[in-house]
Every structure is written in structure tokens, then in C-alpha cells.
């Protein structure tokens, strides 16, 4: 009968930890990046809704686009009427790390002539 002193077990646990640690760190970084992208989506949607309300009240397209640009730098903004509505759309690519790029888009409409 052979008695194990436990030193072999400690070595294998250290090896398993060394292999698993990069995967855990990567998962945490991707999760943080995904949360950041979700926050950007909320900000983009909110700014587009504000811009659509401005257009609906008769403000200029430049003023509406400036609202989106102030909230989300680098966003591509388009706007125009759709029937009785004034609509604004915006799009931006959000990078998670240096490899992953996620396109985000938002649009909103407001009744034209509203106060």
C-alpha cells in the first residue's frame, strides 16, 4: 500500500488554476465590456428620444443631431419626417477590447407639431 503525502495533489491544483485563471479573467473582461455596451445602448436610445422630441417641437435637425452627438460621441445620426412623426435614428460601433465590435442602433419618433 502506498501513502500519498498530498504534494502531488497540490501541484495538480496549481496547474489547474494556472490553466483556468486566463479563462476566468477573459470572461470577467467580456462581461464588463458587455455591461458597458448595454449602458451605451441605453444612453443612445435616450438621446435619440430627446432628439426626436426636439424635432417634433420644430427645432432644427442640427440641434437634434447635436443632442445625440453630445451624449454619444461618434454616433451616426439620421432624421426626417415619417407621416405625422419626426423620427431620429442613430448608430455606433462599440468595441469590447481590441477584437470585438458590436453595432448599436436606436431610433425614436415624436409627433410633429407637439409642444
mmCIF file of N, CA and C in Angstrom:
data_model
loop_
_atom_site.group_PDB
_atom_site.id
_atom_site.type_symbol
_atom_site.label_atom_id
_atom_site.label_comp_id
_atom_site.label_asym_id
_atom_site.label_seq_id
_atom_site.Cartn_x
_atom_site.Cartn_y
_atom_site.Cartn_z
ATOM 1 N N UNK A 1 0.825 -1.152 0.000
ATOM 2 C CA UNK A 1 0.000 0.000 0.000
ATOM 3 C C UNK A 1 0.890 1.241 0.000
ATOM 4 N N UNK A 2 0.461 2.231 -0.822
ATOM 5 C CA UNK A 2 1.228 3.464 -0.974
ATOM 6 C C UNK A 2 0.467 4.607 -0.312
ATOM 7 N N UNK A 3 1.168 5.390 0.483
ATOM 8 C CA UNK A 3 0.541 6.532 1.146
ATOM 9 C C UNK A 3 0.909 7.801 0.382
ATOM 10 N N UNK A 4 -0.116 8.601 0.117
ATOM 11 C CA UNK A 4 0.087 9.857 -0.613
ATOM 12 C C UNK A 4 0.270 10.980 0.394
ATOM 13 N N UNK A 5 1.309 11.762 0.208
ATOM 14 C CA UNK A 5 1.597 12.847 1.136
ATOM 15 C C UNK A 5 0.830 14.118 0.803
ATOM 16 N N UNK A 6 0.212 14.180 -0.360
ATOM 17 C CA UNK A 6 -0.556 15.369 -0.715
ATOM 18 C C UNK A 6 0.210 16.333 -1.585
ATOM 19 N N UNK A 7 1.508 16.168 -1.735
ATOM 20 C CA UNK A 7 2.280 17.114 -2.546
ATOM 21 C C UNK A 7 1.915 16.994 -4.019
ATOM 22 N N UNK A 8 1.560 15.800 -4.494
ATOM 23 C CA UNK A 8 1.143 15.632 -5.885
ATOM 24 C C UNK A 8 -0.180 16.357 -6.135
ATOM 25 N N UNK A 9 -1.082 16.313 -5.166
ATOM 26 C CA UNK A 9 -2.377 16.975 -5.305
ATOM 27 C C UNK A 9 -2.210 18.490 -5.385
ATOM 28 N N UNK A 10 -1.337 19.038 -4.562
ATOM 29 C CA UNK A 10 -1.116 20.483 -4.578
ATOM 30 C C UNK A 10 -0.559 20.926 -5.920
ATOM 31 N N UNK A 11 0.277 20.170 -6.488
ATOM 32 C CA UNK A 11 0.850 20.511 -7.794
ATOM 33 C C UNK A 11 -0.187 20.491 -8.892
ATOM 34 N N UNK A 12 -1.085 19.526 -8.851
ATOM 35 C CA UNK A 12 -2.113 19.459 -9.889
ATOM 36 C C UNK A 12 -3.141 20.576 -9.719
ATOM 37 N N UNK A 13 -3.434 20.955 -8.481
ATOM 38 C CA UNK A 13 -4.361 22.065 -8.246
ATOM 39 C C UNK A 13 -3.750 23.361 -8.766
ATOM 40 N N UNK A 14 -2.473 23.553 -8.531
ATOM 41 C CA UNK A 14 -1.807 24.762 -9.026
ATOM 42 C C UNK A 14 -1.799 24.792 -10.550
ATOM 43 N N UNK A 15 -1.592 23.660 -11.170
ATOM 44 C CA UNK A 15 -1.595 23.588 -12.632
ATOM 45 C C UNK A 15 -2.988 23.868 -13.189
ATOM 46 N N UNK A 16 -4.020 23.316 -12.545
ATOM 47 C CA UNK A 16 -5.391 23.564 -12.994
ATOM 48 C C UNK A 16 -5.760 25.032 -12.833
ATOM 49 N N UNK A 17 -5.345 25.641 -11.733
ATOM 50 C CA UNK A 17 -5.605 27.052 -11.514
ATOM 51 C C UNK A 17 -4.893 27.904 -12.563
ATOM 52 N N UNK A 18 -3.679 27.557 -12.888
ATOM 53 C CA UNK A 18 -2.916 28.300 -13.894
ATOM 54 C C UNK A 18 -3.582 28.199 -15.258
ATOM 55 N N UNK A 19 -4.213 27.079 -15.555
ATOM 56 C CA UNK A 19 -4.917 26.928 -16.825
ATOM 57 C C UNK A 19 -6.263 27.641 -16.818
ATOM 58 N N UNK A 20 -6.954 27.655 -15.694
ATOM 59 C CA UNK A 20 -8.300 28.226 -15.626
ATOM 60 C C UNK A 20 -8.292 29.741 -15.432
ATOM 61 N N UNK A 21 -7.271 30.300 -14.824
ATOM 62 C CA UNK A 21 -7.235 31.719 -14.499
ATOM 63 C C UNK A 21 -7.377 32.622 -15.732
ATOM 64 N N UNK A 22 -6.681 32.377 -16.836
ATOM 65 C CA UNK A 22 -6.880 33.243 -18.012
ATOM 66 C C UNK A 22 -8.311 33.195 -18.541
ATOM 67 N N UNK A 23 -8.951 32.050 -18.492
ATOM 68 C CA UNK A 23 -10.335 31.942 -18.947
ATOM 69 C C UNK A 23 -11.266 32.741 -18.039
ATOM 70 N N UNK A 24 -11.031 32.702 -16.744
ATOM 71 C CA UNK A 24 -11.849 33.459 -15.795
ATOM 72 C C UNK A 24 -11.661 34.955 -16.015
ATOM 73 N N UNK A 25 -10.422 35.381 -16.198
ATOM 74 C CA UNK A 25 -10.143 36.802 -16.440
ATOM 75 C C UNK A 25 -10.795 37.247 -17.746
ATOM 76 N N UNK A 26 -10.702 36.450 -18.781
ATOM 77 C CA UNK A 26 -11.323 36.779 -20.062
ATOM 78 C C UNK A 26 -12.839 36.887 -19.927
ATOM 79 N N UNK A 27 -13.443 35.967 -19.212
ATOM 80 C CA UNK A 27 -14.899 36.004 -19.006
ATOM 81 C C UNK A 27 -15.304 37.262 -18.245
ATOM 82 N N UNK A 28 -14.532 37.648 -17.240
ATOM 83 C CA UNK A 28 -14.829 38.865 -16.481
ATOM 84 C C UNK A 28 -14.687 40.108 -17.354
ATOM 85 N N UNK A 29 -13.654 40.161 -18.168
ATOM 86 C CA UNK A 29 -13.459 41.310 -19.062
ATOM 87 C C UNK A 29 -14.569 41.404 -20.108
ATOM 88 N N UNK A 30 -14.960 40.275 -20.672
ATOM 89 C CA UNK A 30 -16.054 40.286 -21.650
ATOM 90 C C UNK A 30 -17.368 40.697 -20.990
ATOM 91 N N UNK A 31 -17.594 40.234 -19.785
ATOM 92 C CA UNK A 31 -18.803 40.623 -19.059
ATOM 93 C C UNK A 31 -18.839 42.116 -18.774
ATOM 94 N N UNK A 32 -17.706 42.671 -18.362
ATOM 95 C CA UNK A 32 -17.634 44.113 -18.110
ATOM 96 C C UNK A 32 -17.834 44.891 -19.406
ATOM 97 N N UNK A 33 -17.266 44.396 -20.493
ATOM 98 C CA UNK A 33 -17.453 45.047 -21.794
ATOM 99 C C UNK A 33 -18.895 44.998 -22.252
ATOM 100 N N UNK A 34 -19.557 43.886 -22.015
ATOM 101 C CA UNK A 34 -20.968 43.750 -22.389
ATOM 102 C C UNK A 34 -21.841 44.700 -21.563
ATOM 103 N N UNK A 35 -21.535 44.860 -20.287
ATOM 104 C CA UNK A 35 -22.270 45.812 -19.462
ATOM 105 C C UNK A 35 -22.060 47.238 -19.954
ATOM 106 N N UNK A 36 -20.843 47.545 -20.361
ATOM 107 C CA UNK A 36 -20.554 48.871 -20.920
ATOM 108 C C UNK A 36 -21.318 49.116 -22.206
ATOM 109 N N UNK A 37 -21.393 48.097 -23.057
ATOM 110 C CA UNK A 37 -22.150 48.216 -24.308
ATOM 111 C C UNK A 37 -23.634 48.398 -24.026
ATOM 112 N N UNK A 38 -24.155 47.711 -23.042
ATOM 113 C CA UNK A 38 -25.564 47.860 -22.677
ATOM 114 C C UNK A 38 -25.840 49.274 -22.166
ATOM 115 N N UNK A 39 -24.921 49.813 -21.387
ATOM 116 C CA UNK A 39 -25.072 51.184 -20.906
ATOM 117 C C UNK A 39 -25.049 52.171 -22.068
ATOM 118 N N UNK A 40 -24.174 51.943 -23.036
ATOM 119 C CA UNK A 40 -24.123 52.799 -24.226
ATOM 120 C C UNK A 40 -25.432 52.728 -24.998
ATOM 121 N N UNK A 41 -26.038 51.543 -25.080
ATOM 122 C CA UNK A 41 -27.316 51.385 -25.782
ATOM 123 C C UNK A 41 -28.402 52.217 -25.106
ATOM 124 N N UNK A 42 -28.439 52.205 -23.785
ATOM 125 C CA UNK A 42 -29.433 52.980 -23.045
ATOM 126 C C UNK A 42 -29.230 54.469 -23.289
ATOM 127 N N UNK A 43 -27.991 54.925 -23.241
ATOM 128 C CA UNK A 43 -27.684 56.334 -23.478
ATOM 129 C C UNK A 43 -28.050 56.726 -24.905
ATOM 130 N N UNK A 44 -27.737 55.860 -25.860
ATOM 131 C CA UNK A 44 -28.061 56.127 -27.264
ATOM 132 C C UNK A 44 -29.571 56.233 -27.448
ATOM 133 N N UNK A 45 -30.329 55.301 -26.889
ATOM 134 C CA UNK A 45 -31.789 55.328 -27.027
ATOM 135 C C UNK A 45 -32.379 56.577 -26.386
ATOM 136 N N UNK A 46 -31.889 56.955 -25.228
ATOM 137 C CA UNK A 46 -32.393 58.127 -24.532
ATOM 138 C C UNK A 46 -32.105 59.404 -25.318
ATOM 139 N N UNK A 47 -30.907 59.511 -25.857
ATOM 140 C CA UNK A 47 -30.551 60.716 -26.604
ATOM 141 C C UNK A 47 -31.328 60.813 -27.914
ATOM 142 N N UNK A 48 -31.598 59.688 -28.551
ATOM 143 C CA UNK A 48 -32.388 59.688 -29.786
ATOM 144 C C UNK A 48 -33.829 60.103 -29.482
ATOM 145 N N UNK A 49 -34.374 59.652 -28.365
ATOM 146 C CA UNK A 49 -35.733 60.056 -27.982
ATOM 147 C C UNK A 49 -35.792 61.559 -27.717
ATOM 148 N N UNK A 50 -34.779 62.103 -27.026
ATOM 149 C CA UNK A 50 -34.717 63.544 -26.800
ATOM 150 C C UNK A 50 -34.638 64.305 -28.113
ATOM 151 N N UNK A 51 -33.823 63.816 -29.032
ATOM 152 C CA UNK A 51 -33.664 64.470 -30.333
ATOM 153 C C UNK A 51 -34.967 64.438 -31.129
ATOM 154 N N UNK A 52 -35.684 63.330 -31.079
ATOM 155 C CA UNK A 52 -36.964 63.235 -31.800
ATOM 156 C C UNK A 52 -37.980 64.219 -31.223
ATOM 157 N N UNK A 53 -37.998 64.379 -29.900
ATOM 158 C CA UNK A 53 -38.907 65.349 -29.293
ATOM 159 C C UNK A 53 -38.555 66.771 -29.719
ATOM 160 N N UNK A 54 -37.258 67.070 -29.823
ATOM 161 C CA UNK A 54 -36.841 68.394 -30.303
ATOM 162 C C UNK A 54 -37.350 68.637 -31.716
ATOM 163 N N UNK A 55 -37.163 67.657 -32.586
ATOM 164 C CA UNK A 55 -37.654 67.793 -33.959
ATOM 165 C C UNK A 55 -39.168 67.953 -33.979
ATOM 166 N N UNK A 56 -39.863 67.218 -33.152
ATOM 167 C CA UNK A 56 -41.320 67.308 -33.086
ATOM 168 C C UNK A 56 -41.796 68.682 -32.661
ATOM 169 N N UNK A 57 -40.995 69.384 -31.851
ATOM 170 C CA UNK A 57 -41.345 70.731 -31.412
ATOM 171 C C UNK A 57 -40.926 71.796 -32.421
ATOM 172 N N UNK A 58 -40.302 71.367 -33.518
ATOM 173 C CA UNK A 58 -39.930 72.328 -34.559
ATOM 174 C C UNK A 58 -38.485 72.793 -34.518
ATOM 175 N N UNK A 59 -37.661 72.197 -33.662
ATOM 176 C CA UNK A 59 -36.234 72.556 -33.634
ATOM 177 C C UNK A 59 -35.557 72.050 -34.901
ATOM 178 N N UNK A 60 -34.367 72.553 -35.166
ATOM 179 C CA UNK A 60 -33.639 72.164 -36.378
ATOM 180 C C UNK A 60 -33.040 70.766 -36.241
ATOM 181 N N UNK A 61 -32.773 70.170 -37.391
ATOM 182 C CA UNK A 61 -32.130 68.855 -37.406
ATOM 183 C C UNK A 61 -30.742 68.935 -36.787
ATOM 184 N N UNK A 62 -30.050 70.059 -36.992
ATOM 185 C CA UNK A 62 -28.708 70.221 -36.414
ATOM 186 C C UNK A 62 -28.769 70.190 -34.891
ATOM 187 N N UNK A 63 -29.788 70.843 -34.307
ATOM 188 C CA UNK A 63 -29.934 70.836 -32.846
ATOM 189 C C UNK A 63 -30.222 69.424 -32.340
ATOM 190 N N UNK A 64 -31.058 68.698 -33.078
ATOM 191 C CA UNK A 64 -31.387 67.328 -32.683
ATOM 192 C C UNK A 64 -30.160 66.428 -32.782
ATOM 193 N N UNK A 65 -29.397 66.576 -33.856
ATOM 194 C CA UNK A 65 -28.193 65.765 -34.028
ATOM 195 C C UNK A 65 -27.154 66.103 -32.953
ATOM 196 N N UNK A 66 -27.104 67.376 -32.546
ATOM 197 C CA UNK A 66 -26.149 67.792 -31.513
ATOM 198 C C UNK A 66 -26.453 67.129 -30.177
ATOM 199 N N UNK A 67 -27.730 66.900 -29.891
ATOM 200 C CA UNK A 67 -28.108 66.231 -28.637
ATOM 201 C C UNK A 67 -27.539 64.819 -28.606
ATOM 202 N N UNK A 68 -27.671 64.116 -29.721
ATOM 203 C CA UNK A 68 -27.152 62.742 -29.790
ATOM 204 C C UNK A 68 -25.628 62.755 -29.731
ATOM 205 N N UNK A 69 -25.006 63.672 -30.481
ATOM 206 C CA UNK A 69 -23.538 63.746 -30.511
ATOM 207 C C UNK A 69 -22.967 64.085 -29.137
ATOM 208 N N UNK A 70 -23.679 64.915 -28.375
ATOM 209 C CA UNK A 70 -23.205 65.267 -27.032
ATOM 210 C C UNK A 70 -23.272 64.073 -26.089
ATOM 211 N N UNK A 71 -24.266 63.222 -26.281
ATOM 212 C CA UNK A 71 -24.434 62.065 -25.393
ATOM 213 C C UNK A 71 -23.544 60.896 -25.791
ATOM 214 N N UNK A 72 -23.409 60.673 -27.105
ATOM 215 C CA UNK A 72 -22.643 59.530 -27.608
ATOM 216 C C UNK A 72 -21.750 60.019 -28.736
ATOM 217 N N UNK A 73 -20.494 60.248 -28.424
ATOM 218 C CA UNK A 73 -19.592 60.770 -29.455
ATOM 219 C C UNK A 73 -19.345 59.705 -30.528
ATOM 220 N N UNK A 74 -19.332 60.163 -31.763
ATOM 221 C CA UNK A 74 -19.063 59.266 -32.878
ATOM 222 C C UNK A 74 -20.293 58.588 -33.452
ATOM 223 N N UNK A 75 -21.474 58.896 -32.929
ATOM 224 C CA UNK A 75 -22.696 58.269 -33.435
ATOM 225 C C UNK A 75 -23.063 58.861 -34.789
ATOM 226 N N UNK A 76 -23.525 58.016 -35.681
ATOM 227 C CA UNK A 76 -24.026 58.448 -36.985
ATOM 228 C C UNK A 76 -25.522 58.661 -36.835
ATOM 229 N N UNK A 77 -25.977 59.888 -37.076
ATOM 230 C CA UNK A 77 -27.363 60.257 -36.818
ATOM 231 C C UNK A 77 -28.068 60.607 -38.117
ATOM 232 N N UNK A 78 -29.291 60.106 -38.265
ATOM 233 C CA UNK A 78 -30.144 60.492 -39.387
ATOM 234 C C UNK A 78 -31.508 60.873 -38.818
ATOM 235 N N UNK A 79 -32.182 61.773 -39.526
ATOM 236 C CA UNK A 79 -33.502 62.185 -39.064
ATOM 237 C C UNK A 79 -34.354 62.581 -40.254
ATOM 238 N N UNK A 80 -35.651 62.589 -40.016
ATOM 239 C CA UNK A 80 -36.567 63.001 -41.060
ATOM 240 C C UNK A 80 -38.000 62.713 -40.681
ATOM 241 N N UNK A 81 -38.922 63.280 -41.449
ATOM 242 C CA UNK A 81 -40.338 63.054 -41.167
ATOM 243 C C UNK A 81 -40.801 61.694 -41.688
ATOM 244 N N UNK A 82 -41.748 61.129 -40.979
ATOM 245 C CA UNK A 82 -42.430 59.908 -41.421
ATOM 246 C C UNK A 82 -43.905 60.109 -41.135
ATOM 247 N N UNK A 83 -44.612 60.638 -42.116
ATOM 248 C CA UNK A 83 -46.015 60.971 -41.915
ATOM 249 C C UNK A 83 -46.135 62.125 -40.943
ATOM 250 N N UNK A 84 -46.880 61.937 -39.868
ATOM 251 C CA UNK A 84 -47.062 62.971 -38.842
ATOM 252 C C UNK A 84 -45.974 62.923 -37.770
ATOM 253 N N UNK A 85 -44.983 62.100 -37.974
ATOM 254 C CA UNK A 85 -43.940 61.915 -36.968
ATOM 255 C C UNK A 85 -42.615 62.507 -37.420
ATOM 256 N N UNK A 86 -41.824 62.944 -36.445
ATOM 257 C CA UNK A 86 -40.434 63.331 -36.679
ATOM 258 C C UNK A 86 -39.575 62.244 -36.059
ATOM 259 N N UNK A 87 -38.759 61.603 -36.881
ATOM 260 C CA UNK A 87 -38.000 60.438 -36.411
ATOM 261 C C UNK A 87 -36.501 60.685 -36.465
ATOM 262 N N UNK A 88 -35.809 60.103 -35.519
ATOM 263 C CA UNK A 88 -34.343 60.178 -35.438
ATOM 264 C C UNK A 88 -33.814 58.770 -35.229
ATOM 265 N N UNK A 89 -32.758 58.435 -35.952
ATOM 266 C CA UNK A 89 -32.066 57.154 -35.787
ATOM 267 C C UNK A 89 -30.590 57.425 -35.587
ATOM 268 N N UNK A 90 -29.946 56.583 -34.825
ATOM 269 C CA UNK A 90 -28.502 56.714 -34.602
ATOM 270 C C UNK A 90 -27.882 55.334 -34.552
ATOM 271 N N UNK A 91 -26.616 55.298 -34.921
ATOM 272 C CA UNK A 91 -25.875 54.035 -34.960
ATOM 273 C C UNK A 91 -24.437 54.300 -34.525
ATOM 274 N N UNK A 92 -23.875 53.356 -33.800
ATOM 275 C CA UNK A 92 -22.468 53.443 -33.392
ATOM 276 C C UNK A 92 -21.935 52.032 -33.200
ATOM 277 N N UNK A 93 -20.661 51.859 -33.446
ATOM 278 C CA UNK A 93 -19.991 50.585 -33.185
ATOM 279 C C UNK A 93 -19.224 50.716 -31.875
ATOM 280 N N UNK A 94 -19.509 49.823 -30.933
ATOM 281 C CA UNK A 94 -18.842 49.823 -29.633
ATOM 282 C C UNK A 94 -17.842 48.684 -29.620
ATOM 283 N N UNK A 95 -16.620 48.977 -29.220
ATOM 284 C CA UNK A 95 -15.569 47.963 -29.164
ATOM 285 C C UNK A 95 -15.446 47.396 -27.762
ATOM 286 N N UNK A 96 -15.358 46.085 -27.700
ATOM 287 C CA UNK A 96 -15.056 45.389 -26.448
ATOM 288 C C UNK A 96 -13.664 44.808 -26.643
ATOM 289 N N UNK A 97 -12.723 45.387 -25.968
ATOM 290 C CA UNK A 97 -11.339 45.003 -26.204
ATOM 291 C C UNK A 97 -10.901 45.515 -27.567
ATOM 292 N N UNK A 98 -9.958 44.845 -28.161
ATOM 293 C CA UNK A 98 -9.479 45.276 -29.473
ATOM 294 C C UNK A 98 -9.974 44.375 -30.586
ATOM 295 N N UNK A 99 -10.713 43.332 -30.250
ATOM 296 C CA UNK A 99 -11.123 42.355 -31.249
ATOM 297 C C UNK A 99 -12.620 42.410 -31.551
ATOM 298 N N UNK A 100 -13.444 42.620 -30.538
ATOM 299 C CA UNK A 100 -14.894 42.521 -30.695
ATOM 300 C C UNK A 100 -15.492 43.906 -30.898
ATOM 301 N N UNK A 101 -16.311 44.043 -31.926
ATOM 302 C CA UNK A 101 -17.034 45.280 -32.189
ATOM 303 C C UNK A 101 -18.518 44.958 -32.304
ATOM 304 N N UNK A 102 -19.321 45.684 -31.534
ATOM 305 C CA UNK A 102 -20.759 45.442 -31.508
ATOM 306 C C UNK A 102 -21.470 46.665 -32.077
ATOM 307 N N UNK A 103 -22.267 46.491 -33.137
ATOM 308 C CA UNK A 103 -23.029 47.631 -33.645
ATOM 309 C C UNK A 103 -24.259 47.883 -32.770
ATOM 310 N N UNK A 104 -24.434 49.133 -32.363
ATOM 311 C CA UNK A 104 -25.606 49.523 -31.595
ATOM 312 C C UNK A 104 -26.429 50.484 -32.432
ATOM 313 N N UNK A 105 -27.738 50.357 -32.373
ATOM 314 C CA UNK A 105 -28.625 51.248 -33.117
ATOM 315 C C UNK A 105 -29.840 51.571 -32.264
ATOM 316 N N UNK A 106 -30.361 52.780 -32.463
ATOM 317 C CA UNK A 106 -31.559 53.192 -31.756
ATOM 318 C C UNK A 106 -32.341 54.139 -32.654
ATOM 319 N N UNK A 107 -33.649 54.129 -32.501
ATOM 320 C CA UNK A 107 -34.480 55.072 -33.236
ATOM 321 C C UNK A 107 -35.683 55.433 -32.383
ATOM 322 N N UNK A 108 -36.205 56.626 -32.636
ATOM 323 C CA UNK A 108 -37.358 57.099 -31.904
ATOM 324 C C UNK A 108 -38.086 58.129 -32.751
ATOM 325 N N UNK A 109 -39.381 58.217 -32.537
ATOM 326 C CA UNK A 109 -40.216 59.174 -33.265
ATOM 327 C C UNK A 109 -41.062 59.954 -32.265
ATOM 328 N N UNK A 110 -41.396 61.196 -32.637
ATOM 329 C CA UNK A 110 -42.279 62.030 -31.844
ATOM 330 C C UNK A 110 -43.275 62.692 -32.774
ATOM 331 N N UNK A 111 -44.432 62.969 -32.264
ATOM 332 C CA UNK A 111 -45.476 63.605 -33.058
ATOM 333 C C UNK A 111 -45.024 65.012 -33.451
ATOM 334 N N UNK A 112 -45.072 65.313 -34.739
ATOM 335 C CA UNK A 112 -44.671 66.633 -35.227
ATOM 336 C C UNK A 112 -45.682 67.676 -34.781
ATOM 337 N N UNK A 113 -45.169 68.865 -34.461
ATOM 338 C CA UNK A 113 -46.049 69.944 -34.048
ATOM 339 C C UNK A 113 -46.424 69.879 -32.575
ATOM 340 N N UNK A 114 -45.821 68.958 -31.839
ATOM 341 C CA UNK A 114 -46.123 68.836 -30.422
ATOM 342 C C UNK A 114 -45.424 69.892 -29.607
ATOM 343 N N UNK A 115 -45.877 70.074 -28.395
ATOM 344 C CA UNK A 115 -45.255 71.065 -27.507
ATOM 345 C C UNK A 115 -44.644 70.393 -26.322
#
